[in-house]
Coordinates of C-alpha atoms in Angstrom, one line a residue:
X174 CA 71.4 -57.0 -44.7
X175 CA 72.3 -53.7 -43.1
X176 CA 70.3 -51.6 -45.7
X177 CA 67.0 -53.3 -44.5
X178 CA 67.8 -53.0 -40.8
X179 CA 67.2 -49.3 -40.3
X180 CA 65.4 -49.1 -37.0
X181 CA 67.4 -49.5 -33.8
X182 CA 66.5 -52.0 -31.1
X183 CA 67.1 -52.7 -27.5
X184 CA 69.8 -55.2 -26.6
X185 CA 69.1 -58.8 -27.3
X186 CA 66.0 -60.1 -25.5
X187 CA 66.7 -63.8 -26.5
X188 CA 69.8 -65.9 -26.7
X189 CA 71.9 -65.9 -29.8
X190 CA 70.3 -68.4 -32.2
X191 CA 72.8 -67.9 -35.1
X192 CA 76.1 -66.8 -33.8
X193 CA 78.6 -67.5 -36.6
X194 CA 79.5 -64.9 -39.1
X195 CA 79.5 -61.1 -39.0
X196 CA 75.8 -60.7 -38.3
X197 CA 74.4 -62.5 -35.2
X198 CA 70.7 -63.3 -34.9
X199 CA 68.9 -63.2 -31.6
X200 CA 65.5 -64.8 -31.5
X201 CA 63.7 -67.9 -32.7
X202 CA 65.8 -70.4 -34.5
X203 CA 62.8 -71.4 -36.6
X204 CA 61.9 -68.2 -38.3
X205 CA 63.1 -64.6 -38.7
X206 CA 60.1 -62.4 -37.8
X207 CA 59.3 -58.9 -36.5
X208 CA 60.7 -59.7 -33.0
X209 CA 64.1 -60.9 -34.4
X210 CA 67.0 -58.7 -33.4
X211 CA 70.3 -58.6 -35.4
X212 CA 73.6 -57.7 -34.0
X213 CA 76.2 -56.1 -36.3
X214 CA 79.5 -54.6 -35.0
X215 CA 78.1 -54.3 -31.5
X216 CA 74.9 -52.5 -32.6
X217 CA 71.5 -54.0 -32.4
X218 CA 68.9 -53.7 -35.2
X219 CA 65.2 -54.8 -35.1
X220 CA 63.9 -56.5 -38.2
X221 CA 61.5 -53.8 -39.2
X222 CA 61.1 -50.4 -40.7
X223 CA 58.6 -47.9 -39.3
X224 CA 57.0 -46.0 -42.2
X225 CA 54.5 -43.2 -41.6
X226 CA 52.1 -42.5 -44.5
X227 CA 50.3 -39.1 -44.4
X228 CA 46.5 -39.1 -44.6
X229 CA 46.5 -38.0 -48.2
X230 CA 48.7 -41.0 -49.1
X231 CA 50.9 -38.8 -51.3
X232 CA 53.9 -38.7 -48.9
X233 CA 55.6 -41.1 -46.5
X234 CA 58.6 -41.0 -44.3
X235 CA 60.6 -43.3 -42.0
X236 CA 60.4 -42.7 -38.3
X237 CA 63.8 -42.1 -36.7
X238 CA 65.3 -45.0 -34.7
X239 CA 64.5 -45.1 -31.0
X240 CA 67.0 -46.9 -28.8
X241 CA 65.6 -46.0 -25.4
X242 CA 62.1 -45.3 -24.3
X243 CA 62.9 -44.1 -20.8
X244 CA 65.7 -42.0 -19.4
X245 CA 65.6 -44.2 -16.3
X246 CA 66.7 -47.3 -18.2
X247 CA 69.9 -48.9 -17.1
X248 CA 71.8 -48.1 -20.4
X249 CA 70.1 -44.8 -21.1
X250 CA 73.3 -42.9 -21.7
X251 CA 74.6 -45.5 -24.1
X252 CA 71.3 -45.7 -25.8
X253 CA 71.1 -41.9 -26.2
X254 CA 74.6 -41.8 -27.7
X255 CA 73.6 -44.6 -30.1
X256 CA 70.5 -42.7 -31.1
X257 CA 72.4 -39.5 -31.8
X258 CA 75.0 -41.4 -33.8
X259 CA 72.3 -43.1 -35.8
X260 CA 70.7 -39.8 -36.6
X261 CA 74.0 -38.3 -37.7
X262 CA 74.8 -41.3 -39.9
X263 CA 71.3 -40.9 -41.4
X264 CA 71.8 -37.2 -42.2
X265 CA 75.4 -37.7 -43.4
X266 CA 74.5 -40.5 -45.9
X267 CA 71.2 -38.8 -47.0
X268 CA 71.2 -38.4 -50.8
X269 CA 70.8 -34.6 -50.6
X270 CA 73.8 -34.1 -48.3
X271 CA 76.5 -33.8 -51.0
X272 CA 74.5 -31.2 -52.9
X273 CA 73.5 -29.2 -49.8
X274 CA 77.1 -29.1 -48.3
X275 CA 78.6 -28.5 -51.7
X276 CA 76.3 -25.5 -52.5
X277 CA 77.0 -23.9 -49.1
X278 CA 80.7 -24.3 -49.5
X279 CA 80.6 -22.9 -53.0
X280 CA 78.7 -19.9 -51.7
X281 CA 81.3 -19.3 -49.1
X282 CA 84.4 -19.8 -51.2
X283 CA 83.5 -18.6 -54.7
X284 CA 80.1 -17.4 -55.9
X285 CA 76.8 -16.7 -54.4
X286 CA 74.8 -18.1 -57.3
X287 CA 76.5 -21.3 -58.6
X288 CA 75.2 -23.1 -61.7
X289 CA 73.7 -26.5 -61.4
X290 CA 76.6 -28.1 -63.2
X291 CA 79.0 -26.6 -60.7
X292 CA 76.9 -27.8 -57.7
X293 CA 76.6 -31.3 -59.4
X294 CA 80.4 -31.5 -59.9
X295 CA 81.1 -30.6 -56.3
X296 CA 78.4 -33.0 -55.1
X297 CA 79.9 -35.8 -57.2
X298 CA 83.4 -35.1 -55.7
X299 CA 81.8 -35.3 -52.2
X300 CA 80.2 -38.7 -53.0
X301 CA 83.1 -40.3 -54.8
X302 CA 86.2 -38.7 -53.2
X303 CA 87.6 -38.0 -56.6
X304 CA 87.7 -34.9 -58.9
X305 CA 88.9 -34.7 -62.5
X306 CA 90.6 -38.1 -62.4
X307 CA 92.5 -37.3 -59.1
X308 CA 91.6 -39.7 -56.3
X309 CA 91.8 -38.2 -52.9
X310 CA 90.5 -40.7 -50.4
X311 CA 88.0 -42.3 -52.8
X312 CA 85.5 -42.4 -50.0
X313 CA 82.1 -40.7 -49.4
X314 CA 82.3 -37.4 -47.7
X315 CA 85.9 -36.6 -48.7
X316 CA 86.4 -32.9 -48.0
X317 CA 89.7 -32.8 -49.8
X318 CA 88.1 -33.8 -53.1
X319 CA 85.1 -31.4 -52.4
X320 CA 87.4 -28.4 -51.8
X321 CA 89.4 -29.3 -54.9
X322 CA 86.2 -29.4 -56.9
X323 CA 85.1 -26.0 -55.5
X324 CA 88.4 -24.2 -56.2
X325 CA 89.5 -26.0 -59.5
X326 CA 86.1 -26.0 -61.3
X327 CA 86.2 -23.8 -64.4
X328 CA 83.3 -21.7 -63.1
X329 CA 85.3 -20.8 -59.9
X330 CA 88.3 -19.6 -62.0
X331 CA 86.3 -17.9 -64.8
X332 CA 87.0 -14.2 -65.1
X333 CA 84.2 -11.8 -66.0
X334 CA 84.5 -9.9 -69.2
X335 CA 84.9 -6.1 -68.4
X336 CA 81.8 -5.3 -70.3
X337 CA 79.7 -8.1 -68.9
X338 CA 76.1 -7.4 -68.0
X339 CA 75.9 -10.6 -66.0
X340 CA 75.1 -9.4 -62.4
X341 CA 74.8 -12.9 -61.1
X342 CA 78.5 -13.7 -60.9
X343 CA 80.5 -13.1 -57.8
X344 CA 79.8 -13.1 -54.1
X345 CA 77.3 -11.0 -52.2
X346 CA 78.6 -9.3 -49.0
X347 CA 76.7 -9.7 -45.8
X348 CA 75.7 -6.3 -44.3
X349 CA 77.2 -5.0 -41.1
X350 CA 74.6 -4.5 -38.4

């Protein structure tokens, strides 16, 4: 249910029609429609997704959730915090986050130009919370597994041959200004 309930909503506008279970339904008892609001762990979700399609029709994206339309609203502070939290969750669980974070950490700790297999291994450790059979937390976003993957990956520990012509290995230094 939670995967389809992406857009935030105001607090319930109708009485709770289905109140048993983890997800509470606020709205008509007869049908779940666009005006139905779901409550899950104290957060409210409207039964819709707002998709914007570009004029060319080649690309589409989902609008970010909006919890408050006016800063003068009674719960504006709480709504703003919920909106920020929702955005951070969206960014944290985005499919590109493990690769993005992994590549930046690799560039800081080991090499400026990591291979795609190295970045993939670090991204997989970030997603699964495990590396080379060792389970760290086993949860998404585990930095322990991510750092272990960065430092223990064969590419991080590979030494260059003295006569190597490969100029892509190592770290670039930032210039002093």
